[in-house]
Amino acid sequence: IALFGWSRRVAVYDAVVKGGREGLEIAVAIVPFLVAILVAVGMFRASGGLALAVRALDPVTSLVGFPAEALPMALIRPLSGSGALGVMTETMKIHGPDSFVGYLVSVINGSSETTFYVIALYFGSVRVRAIRHTLLACLGADFVATAASLLWCRLFF
């Protein structure tokens, strides 16, 4: 890449320094949004909100065969990737990686997105406030990913 830039008479070092400066400015701009979403997820888990949501949703999800043990992953994954990794690790310790629940949380983790994290981080950093259509589309995609994860895990495991 450096040789290609040099052959085109680009000041390669200056371009790298400028790109690094812009990258650092972007990182500084997104840190407040990153901290806000991570604090919110921590508060949700620590307050018992996650456990309350699992208890409320279990009667409905058990009708379609979705185990209550996998509900924390389905609820945390749209909020935080690191929170979802923690939930997945806990689930693996309790149920084992080769259990149905272990397979299910792994597939959910790999096939869904951290919707609120991405929206808060990227939309917030560029000051976009009208997010309702994006949010609905993303949450719909997360729901489909979770439902498809259940379907494929039932078929293969």
mmCIF file with all atom_site columns, C-alpha atoms in Angstrom:
data_model
loop_
_atom_site.group_PDB
_atom_site.id
_atom_site.type_symbol
_atom_site.label_atom_id
_atom_site.label_alt_id
_atom_site.label_comp_id
_atom_site.label_asym_id
_atom_site.label_entity_id
_atom_site.label_seq_id
_atom_site.pdbx_PDB_ins_code
_atom_site.Cartn_x
_atom_site.Cartn_y
_atom_site.Cartn_z
_atom_site.occupancy
_atom_site.B_iso_or_equiv
_atom_site.pdbx_formal_charge
_atom_site.auth_seq_id
_atom_site.auth_comp_id
_atom_site.auth_asym_id
_atom_site.auth_atom_id
_atom_site.pdbx_PDB_model_num
ATOM 1   C CA . ILE A 1 1   ? 0.000   0.000   0.000  1.00 0.00 ? 1   ILE A CA 1
ATOM 2   C CA . ALA A 1 2   ? 2.830   2.355   0.885  1.00 0.00 ? 2   ALA A CA 1
ATOM 3   C CA . LEU A 1 3   ? 4.574   1.642   -2.435 1.00 0.00 ? 3   LEU A CA 1
ATOM 4   C CA . PHE A 1 4   ? 1.341   2.179   -4.365 1.00 0.00 ? 4   PHE A CA 1
ATOM 5   C CA . GLY A 1 5   ? 0.777   5.531   -2.647 1.00 0.00 ? 5   GLY A CA 1
ATOM 6   C CA . TRP A 1 6   ? 4.382   6.523   -3.233 1.00 0.00 ? 6   TRP A CA 1
ATOM 7   C CA . SER A 1 7   ? 4.090   5.599   -6.934 1.00 0.00 ? 7   SER A CA 1
ATOM 8   C CA . ARG A 1 8   ? 1.063   7.946   -7.157 1.00 0.00 ? 8   ARG A CA 1
ATOM 9   C CA . ARG A 1 9   ? 3.100   10.727  -5.517 1.00 0.00 ? 9   ARG A CA 1
ATOM 10  C CA . VAL A 1 10  ? 1.045   10.686  -2.313 1.00 0.00 ? 10  VAL A CA 1
ATOM 11  C CA . ALA A 1 11  ? 2.720   11.875  0.862  1.00 0.00 ? 11  ALA A CA 1
ATOM 12  C CA . VAL A 1 12  ? 2.182   8.478   2.535  1.00 0.00 ? 12  VAL A CA 1
ATOM 13  C CA . TYR A 1 13  ? 3.469   9.394   6.004  1.00 0.00 ? 13  TYR A CA 1
ATOM 14  C CA . ASP A 1 14  ? 1.372   12.565  6.103  1.00 0.00 ? 14  ASP A CA 1
ATOM 15  C CA . ALA A 1 15  ? -1.711  10.614  4.997  1.00 0.00 ? 15  ALA A CA 1
ATOM 16  C CA . VAL A 1 16  ? -1.144  8.030   7.747  1.00 0.00 ? 16  VAL A CA 1
ATOM 17  C CA . VAL A 1 17  ? -0.709  10.735  10.390 1.00 0.00 ? 17  VAL A CA 1
ATOM 18  C CA . LYS A 1 18  ? -3.858  12.542  9.191  1.00 0.00 ? 18  LYS A CA 1
ATOM 19  C CA . GLY A 1 19  ? -5.843  9.287   9.273  1.00 0.00 ? 19  GLY A CA 1
ATOM 20  C CA . GLY A 1 20  ? -4.590  8.512   12.772 1.00 0.00 ? 20  GLY A CA 1
ATOM 21  C CA . ARG A 1 21  ? -5.601  11.975  13.963 1.00 0.00 ? 21  ARG A CA 1
ATOM 22  C CA . GLU A 1 22  ? -9.095  11.584  12.494 1.00 0.00 ? 22  GLU A CA 1
ATOM 23  C CA . GLY A 1 23  ? -9.432  8.114   14.044 1.00 0.00 ? 23  GLY A CA 1
ATOM 24  C CA . LEU A 1 24  ? -8.492  9.456   17.451 1.00 0.00 ? 24  LEU A CA 1
ATOM 25  C CA . GLU A 1 25  ? -11.004 12.305  17.132 1.00 0.00 ? 25  GLU A CA 1
ATOM 26  C CA . ILE A 1 26  ? -13.751 9.798   16.281 1.00 0.00 ? 26  ILE A CA 1
ATOM 27  C CA . ALA A 1 27  ? -12.793 7.608   19.235 1.00 0.00 ? 27  ALA A CA 1
ATOM 28  C CA . VAL A 1 28  ? -12.997 10.576  21.607 1.00 0.00 ? 28  VAL A CA 1
ATOM 29  C CA . ALA A 1 29  ? -16.404 11.523  20.163 1.00 0.00 ? 29  ALA A CA 1
ATOM 30  C CA . ILE A 1 30  ? -17.938 8.064   20.717 1.00 0.00 ? 30  ILE A CA 1
ATOM 31  C CA . VAL A 1 31  ? -16.614 7.368   24.238 1.00 0.00 ? 31  VAL A CA 1
ATOM 32  C CA . PRO A 1 32  ? -19.548 9.073   26.053 1.00 0.00 ? 32  PRO A CA 1
ATOM 33  C CA . PHE A 1 33  ? -22.070 6.980   24.114 1.00 0.00 ? 33  PHE A CA 1
ATOM 34  C CA . LEU A 1 34  ? -20.081 3.815   24.802 1.00 0.00 ? 34  LEU A CA 1
ATOM 35  C CA . VAL A 1 35  ? -19.935 4.532   28.537 1.00 0.00 ? 35  VAL A CA 1
ATOM 36  C CA . ALA A 1 36  ? -23.672 5.315   28.664 1.00 0.00 ? 36  ALA A CA 1
ATOM 37  C CA . ILE A 1 37  ? -24.761 2.049   27.055 1.00 0.00 ? 37  ILE A CA 1
ATOM 38  C CA . LEU A 1 38  ? -22.360 -0.065  29.143 1.00 0.00 ? 38  LEU A CA 1
ATOM 39  C CA . VAL A 1 39  ? -23.587 1.559   32.367 1.00 0.00 ? 39  VAL A CA 1
ATOM 40  C CA . ALA A 1 40  ? -27.211 1.013   31.337 1.00 0.00 ? 40  ALA A CA 1
ATOM 41  C CA . VAL A 1 41  ? -26.615 -2.693  30.671 1.00 0.00 ? 41  VAL A CA 1
ATOM 42  C CA . GLY A 1 42  ? -24.806 -3.103  33.981 1.00 0.00 ? 42  GLY A CA 1
ATOM 43  C CA . MET A 1 43  ? -27.659 -1.421  35.814 1.00 0.00 ? 43  MET A CA 1
ATOM 44  C CA . PHE A 1 44  ? -30.235 -3.607  34.036 1.00 0.00 ? 44  PHE A CA 1
ATOM 45  C CA . ARG A 1 45  ? -28.481 -6.793  35.109 1.00 0.00 ? 45  ARG A CA 1
ATOM 46  C CA . ALA A 1 46  ? -27.571 -5.654  38.635 1.00 0.00 ? 46  ALA A CA 1
ATOM 47  C CA . SER A 1 47  ? -31.035 -4.285  39.426 1.00 0.00 ? 47  SER A CA 1
ATOM 48  C CA . GLY A 1 48  ? -32.746 -7.595  38.743 1.00 0.00 ? 48  GLY A CA 1
ATOM 49  C CA . GLY A 1 49  ? -34.500 -6.213  35.668 1.00 0.00 ? 49  GLY A CA 1
ATOM 50  C CA . LEU A 1 50  ? -33.111 -9.020  33.534 1.00 0.00 ? 50  LEU A CA 1
ATOM 51  C CA . ALA A 1 51  ? -34.343 -11.708 35.942 1.00 0.00 ? 51  ALA A CA 1
ATOM 52  C CA . LEU A 1 52  ? -37.758 -10.043 36.108 1.00 0.00 ? 52  LEU A CA 1
ATOM 53  C CA . ALA A 1 53  ? -37.993 -9.918  32.306 1.00 0.00 ? 53  ALA A CA 1
ATOM 54  C CA . VAL A 1 54  ? -37.007 -13.598 32.055 1.00 0.00 ? 54  VAL A CA 1
ATOM 55  C CA . ARG A 1 55  ? -39.714 -14.593 34.562 1.00 0.00 ? 55  ARG A CA 1
ATOM 56  C CA . ALA A 1 56  ? -42.315 -12.524 32.706 1.00 0.00 ? 56  ALA A CA 1
ATOM 57  C CA . LEU A 1 57  ? -41.440 -13.894 29.256 1.00 0.00 ? 57  LEU A CA 1
ATOM 58  C CA . ASP A 1 58  ? -40.888 -17.553 30.199 1.00 0.00 ? 58  ASP A CA 1
ATOM 59  C CA . PRO A 1 59  ? -44.559 -18.624 30.023 1.00 0.00 ? 59  PRO A CA 1
ATOM 60  C CA . VAL A 1 60  ? -44.850 -17.207 26.499 1.00 0.00 ? 60  VAL A CA 1
ATOM 61  C CA . THR A 1 61  ? -41.525 -18.457 25.136 1.00 0.00 ? 61  THR A CA 1
ATOM 62  C CA . SER A 1 62  ? -41.921 -21.925 26.630 1.00 0.00 ? 62  SER A CA 1
ATOM 63  C CA . LEU A 1 63  ? -44.988 -22.375 24.404 1.00 0.00 ? 63  LEU A CA 1
ATOM 64  C CA . VAL A 1 64  ? -42.701 -22.439 21.352 1.00 0.00 ? 64  VAL A CA 1
ATOM 65  C CA . GLY A 1 65  ? -39.984 -24.463 23.069 1.00 0.00 ? 65  GLY A CA 1
ATOM 66  C CA . PHE A 1 66  ? -37.609 -21.624 23.832 1.00 0.00 ? 66  PHE A CA 1
ATOM 67  C CA . PRO A 1 67  ? -35.876 -22.501 27.118 1.00 0.00 ? 67  PRO A CA 1
ATOM 68  C CA . ALA A 1 68  ? -35.902 -19.914 29.910 1.00 0.00 ? 68  ALA A CA 1
ATOM 69  C CA . GLU A 1 69  ? -32.158 -20.473 30.370 1.00 0.00 ? 69  GLU A CA 1
ATOM 70  C CA . ALA A 1 70  ? -31.538 -18.902 26.947 1.00 0.00 ? 70  ALA A CA 1
ATOM 71  C CA . LEU A 1 71  ? -33.777 -15.878 27.499 1.00 0.00 ? 71  LEU A CA 1
ATOM 72  C CA . PRO A 1 72  ? -31.041 -13.767 29.147 1.00 0.00 ? 72  PRO A CA 1
ATOM 73  C CA . MET A 1 73  ? -28.989 -14.074 25.951 1.00 0.00 ? 73  MET A CA 1
ATOM 74  C CA . ALA A 1 74  ? -31.932 -13.074 23.763 1.00 0.00 ? 74  ALA A CA 1
ATOM 75  C CA . LEU A 1 75  ? -32.579 -10.042 25.973 1.00 0.00 ? 75  LEU A CA 1
ATOM 76  C CA . ILE A 1 76  ? -28.976 -8.881  26.560 1.00 0.00 ? 76  ILE A CA 1
ATOM 77  C CA . ARG A 1 77  ? -27.565 -9.435  23.060 1.00 0.00 ? 77  ARG A CA 1
ATOM 78  C CA . PRO A 1 78  ? -29.349 -6.405  21.517 1.00 0.00 ? 78  PRO A CA 1
ATOM 79  C CA . LEU A 1 79  ? -27.933 -4.265  24.319 1.00 0.00 ? 79  LEU A CA 1
ATOM 80  C CA . SER A 1 80  ? -24.300 -5.285  24.667 1.00 0.00 ? 80  SER A CA 1
ATOM 81  C CA . GLY A 1 81  ? -21.804 -7.660  23.125 1.00 0.00 ? 81  GLY A CA 1
ATOM 82  C CA . SER A 1 82  ? -19.715 -7.898  26.285 1.00 0.00 ? 82  SER A CA 1
ATOM 83  C CA . GLY A 1 83  ? -22.849 -8.459  28.373 1.00 0.00 ? 83  GLY A CA 1
ATOM 84  C CA . ALA A 1 84  ? -23.921 -11.187 25.964 1.00 0.00 ? 84  ALA A CA 1
ATOM 85  C CA . LEU A 1 85  ? -20.496 -12.800 26.206 1.00 0.00 ? 85  LEU A CA 1
ATOM 86  C CA . GLY A 1 86  ? -20.856 -12.831 29.996 1.00 0.00 ? 86  GLY A CA 1
ATOM 87  C CA . VAL A 1 87  ? -24.312 -14.403 29.753 1.00 0.00 ? 87  VAL A CA 1
ATOM 88  C CA . MET A 1 88  ? -23.019 -16.985 27.292 1.00 0.00 ? 88  MET A CA 1
ATOM 89  C CA . THR A 1 89  ? -20.096 -17.852 29.578 1.00 0.00 ? 89  THR A CA 1
ATOM 90  C CA . GLU A 1 90  ? -22.425 -18.260 32.567 1.00 0.00 ? 90  GLU A CA 1
ATOM 91  C CA . THR A 1 91  ? -24.745 -20.456 30.522 1.00 0.00 ? 91  THR A CA 1
ATOM 92  C CA . MET A 1 92  ? -21.846 -22.631 29.360 1.00 0.00 ? 92  MET A CA 1
ATOM 93  C CA . LYS A 1 93  ? -20.621 -23.070 32.944 1.00 0.00 ? 93  LYS A CA 1
ATOM 94  C CA . ILE A 1 94  ? -24.055 -24.090 34.189 1.00 0.00 ? 94  ILE A CA 1
ATOM 95  C CA . HIS A 1 95  ? -25.370 -26.192 31.282 1.00 0.00 ? 95  HIS A CA 1
ATOM 96  C CA . GLY A 1 96  ? -22.216 -27.095 29.400 1.00 0.00 ? 96  GLY A CA 1
ATOM 97  C CA . PRO A 1 97  ? -21.149 -26.144 25.889 1.00 0.00 ? 97  PRO A CA 1
ATOM 98  C CA . ASP A 1 98  ? -22.598 -29.312 24.361 1.00 0.00 ? 98  ASP A CA 1
ATOM 99  C CA . SER A 1 99  ? -26.089 -28.868 25.805 1.00 0.00 ? 99  SER A CA 1
ATOM 100 C CA . PHE A 1 100 ? -29.039 -27.638 23.773 1.00 0.00 ? 100 PHE A CA 1
ATOM 101 C CA . VAL A 1 101 ? -29.055 -24.375 25.734 1.00 0.00 ? 101 VAL A CA 1
ATOM 102 C CA . GLY A 1 102 ? -25.297 -23.996 25.128 1.00 0.00 ? 102 GLY A CA 1
ATOM 103 C CA . TYR A 1 103 ? -25.770 -24.444 21.404 1.00 0.00 ? 103 TYR A CA 1
ATOM 104 C CA . LEU A 1 104 ? -28.732 -22.067 21.353 1.00 0.00 ? 104 LEU A CA 1
ATOM 105 C CA . VAL A 1 105 ? -27.006 -19.187 23.155 1.00 0.00 ? 105 VAL A CA 1
ATOM 106 C CA . SER A 1 106 ? -23.959 -19.629 20.916 1.00 0.00 ? 106 SER A CA 1
ATOM 107 C CA . VAL A 1 107 ? -26.029 -19.445 17.749 1.00 0.00 ? 107 VAL A CA 1
ATOM 108 C CA . ILE A 1 108 ? -27.995 -16.447 19.044 1.00 0.00 ? 108 ILE A CA 1
ATOM 109 C CA . ASN A 1 109 ? -24.724 -14.707 19.890 1.00 0.00 ? 109 ASN A CA 1
ATOM 110 C CA . GLY A 1 110 ? -23.342 -15.338 16.436 1.00 0.00 ? 110 GLY A CA 1
ATOM 111 C CA . SER A 1 111 ? -26.446 -14.491 14.442 1.00 0.00 ? 111 SER A CA 1
ATOM 112 C CA . SER A 1 112 ? -27.805 -11.371 16.121 1.00 0.00 ? 112 SER A CA 1
ATOM 113 C CA . GLU A 1 113 ? -26.547 -7.827  16.558 1.00 0.00 ? 113 GLU A CA 1
ATOM 114 C CA . THR A 1 114 ? -25.947 -5.466  19.445 1.00 0.00 ? 114 THR A CA 1
ATOM 115 C CA . THR A 1 115 ? -28.701 -3.163  18.214 1.00 0.00 ? 115 THR A CA 1
ATOM 116 C CA . PHE A 1 116 ? -28.874 -0.584  20.997 1.00 0.00 ? 116 PHE A CA 1
ATOM 117 C CA . TYR A 1 117 ? -25.095 -0.464  21.310 1.00 0.00 ? 117 TYR A CA 1
ATOM 118 C CA . VAL A 1 118 ? -24.647 0.200   17.595 1.00 0.00 ? 118 VAL A CA 1
ATOM 119 C CA . ILE A 1 119 ? -27.440 2.776   17.451 1.00 0.00 ? 119 ILE A CA 1
ATOM 120 C CA . ALA A 1 120 ? -26.230 4.598   20.568 1.00 0.00 ? 120 ALA A CA 1
ATOM 121 C CA . LEU A 1 121 ? -22.627 4.570   19.433 1.00 0.00 ? 121 LEU A CA 1
ATOM 122 C CA . TYR A 1 122 ? -22.836 5.337   15.740 1.00 0.00 ? 122 TYR A CA 1
ATOM 123 C CA . PHE A 1 123 ? -26.006 7.378   15.516 1.00 0.00 ? 123 PHE A CA 1
ATOM 124 C CA . GLY A 1 124 ? -25.071 9.289   18.660 1.00 0.00 ? 124 GLY A CA 1
ATOM 125 C CA . SER A 1 125 ? -21.597 10.103  17.414 1.00 0.00 ? 125 SER A CA 1
ATOM 126 C CA . VAL A 1 126 ? -23.004 11.764  14.277 1.00 0.00 ? 126 VAL A CA 1
ATOM 127 C CA . ARG A 1 127 ? -25.920 13.355  16.144 1.00 0.00 ? 127 ARG A CA 1
ATOM 128 C CA . VAL A 1 128 ? -28.718 11.448  14.388 1.00 0.00 ? 128 VAL A CA 1
ATOM 129 C CA . ARG A 1 129 ? -31.853 11.587  16.541 1.00 0.00 ? 129 ARG A CA 1
ATOM 130 C CA . ALA A 1 130 ? -34.565 10.126  14.278 1.00 0.00 ? 130 ALA A CA 1
ATOM 131 C CA . ILE A 1 131 ? -33.910 6.427   14.813 1.00 0.00 ? 131 ILE A CA 1
ATOM 132 C CA . ARG A 1 132 ? -37.366 4.863   15.139 1.00 0.00 ? 132 ARG A CA 1
ATOM 133 C CA . HIS A 1 133 ? -37.401 3.143   11.728 1.00 0.00 ? 133 HIS A CA 1
ATOM 134 C CA . THR A 1 134 ? -33.862 1.887   12.174 1.00 0.00 ? 134 THR A CA 1
ATOM 135 C CA . LEU A 1 135 ? -34.653 0.656   15.670 1.00 0.00 ? 135 LEU A CA 1
ATOM 136 C CA . LEU A 1 136 ? -37.775 -1.224  14.537 1.00 0.00 ? 136 LEU A CA 1
ATOM 137 C CA . ALA A 1 137 ? -35.929 -2.822  11.627 1.00 0.00 ? 137 ALA A CA 1
ATOM 138 C CA . CYS A 1 138 ? -33.008 -3.850  13.823 1.00 0.00 ? 138 CYS A CA 1
ATOM 139 C CA . LEU A 1 139 ? -35.193 -5.254  16.604 1.00 0.00 ? 139 LEU A CA 1
ATOM 140 C CA . GLY A 1 140 ? -37.171 -7.150  13.973 1.00 0.00 ? 140 GLY A CA 1
ATOM 141 C CA . ALA A 1 141 ? -33.928 -8.600  12.641 1.00 0.00 ? 141 ALA A CA 1
ATOM 142 C CA . ASP A 1 142 ? -32.881 -9.570  16.186 1.00 0.00 ? 142 ASP A CA 1
ATOM 143 C CA . PHE A 1 143 ? -36.229 -11.308 16.730 1.00 0.00 ? 143 PHE A CA 1
ATOM 144 C CA . VAL A 1 144 ? -35.885 -13.202 13.444 1.00 0.00 ? 144 VAL A CA 1
ATOM 145 C CA . ALA A 1 145 ? -32.295 -14.158 14.313 1.00 0.00 ? 145 ALA A CA 1
ATOM 146 C CA . THR A 1 146 ? -33.405 -15.525 17.684 1.00 0.00 ? 146 THR A CA 1
ATOM 147 C CA . ALA A 1 147 ? -36.338 -17.432 16.166 1.00 0.00 ? 147 ALA A CA 1
ATOM 148 C CA . ALA A 1 148 ? -34.121 -18.833 13.410 1.00 0.00 ? 148 ALA A CA 1
ATOM 149 C CA . SER A 1 149 ? -31.520 -19.821 16.004 1.00 0.00 ? 149 SER A CA 1
ATOM 150 C CA . LEU A 1 150 ? -34.174 -21.812 17.857 1.00 0.00 ? 150 LEU A CA 1
ATOM 151 C CA . LEU A 1 151 ? -35.362 -23.435 14.639 1.00 0.00 ? 151 LEU A CA 1
ATOM 152 C CA . TRP A 1 152 ? -31.893 -24.439 13.444 1.00 0.00 ? 152 TRP A CA 1
ATOM 153 C CA . CYS A 1 153 ? -30.794 -25.633 16.866 1.00 0.00 ? 153 CYS A CA 1
ATOM 154 C CA . ARG A 1 154 ? -33.936 -27.778 17.120 1.00 0.00 ? 154 ARG A CA 1
ATOM 155 C CA . LEU A 1 155 ? -33.212 -29.245 13.675 1.00 0.00 ? 155 LEU A CA 1
ATOM 156 C CA . PHE A 1 156 ? -29.514 -29.911 14.186 1.00 0.00 ? 156 PHE A CA 1
ATOM 157 C CA . PHE A 1 157 ? -29.159 -30.498 17.932 1.00 0.00 ? 157 PHE A CA 1
#
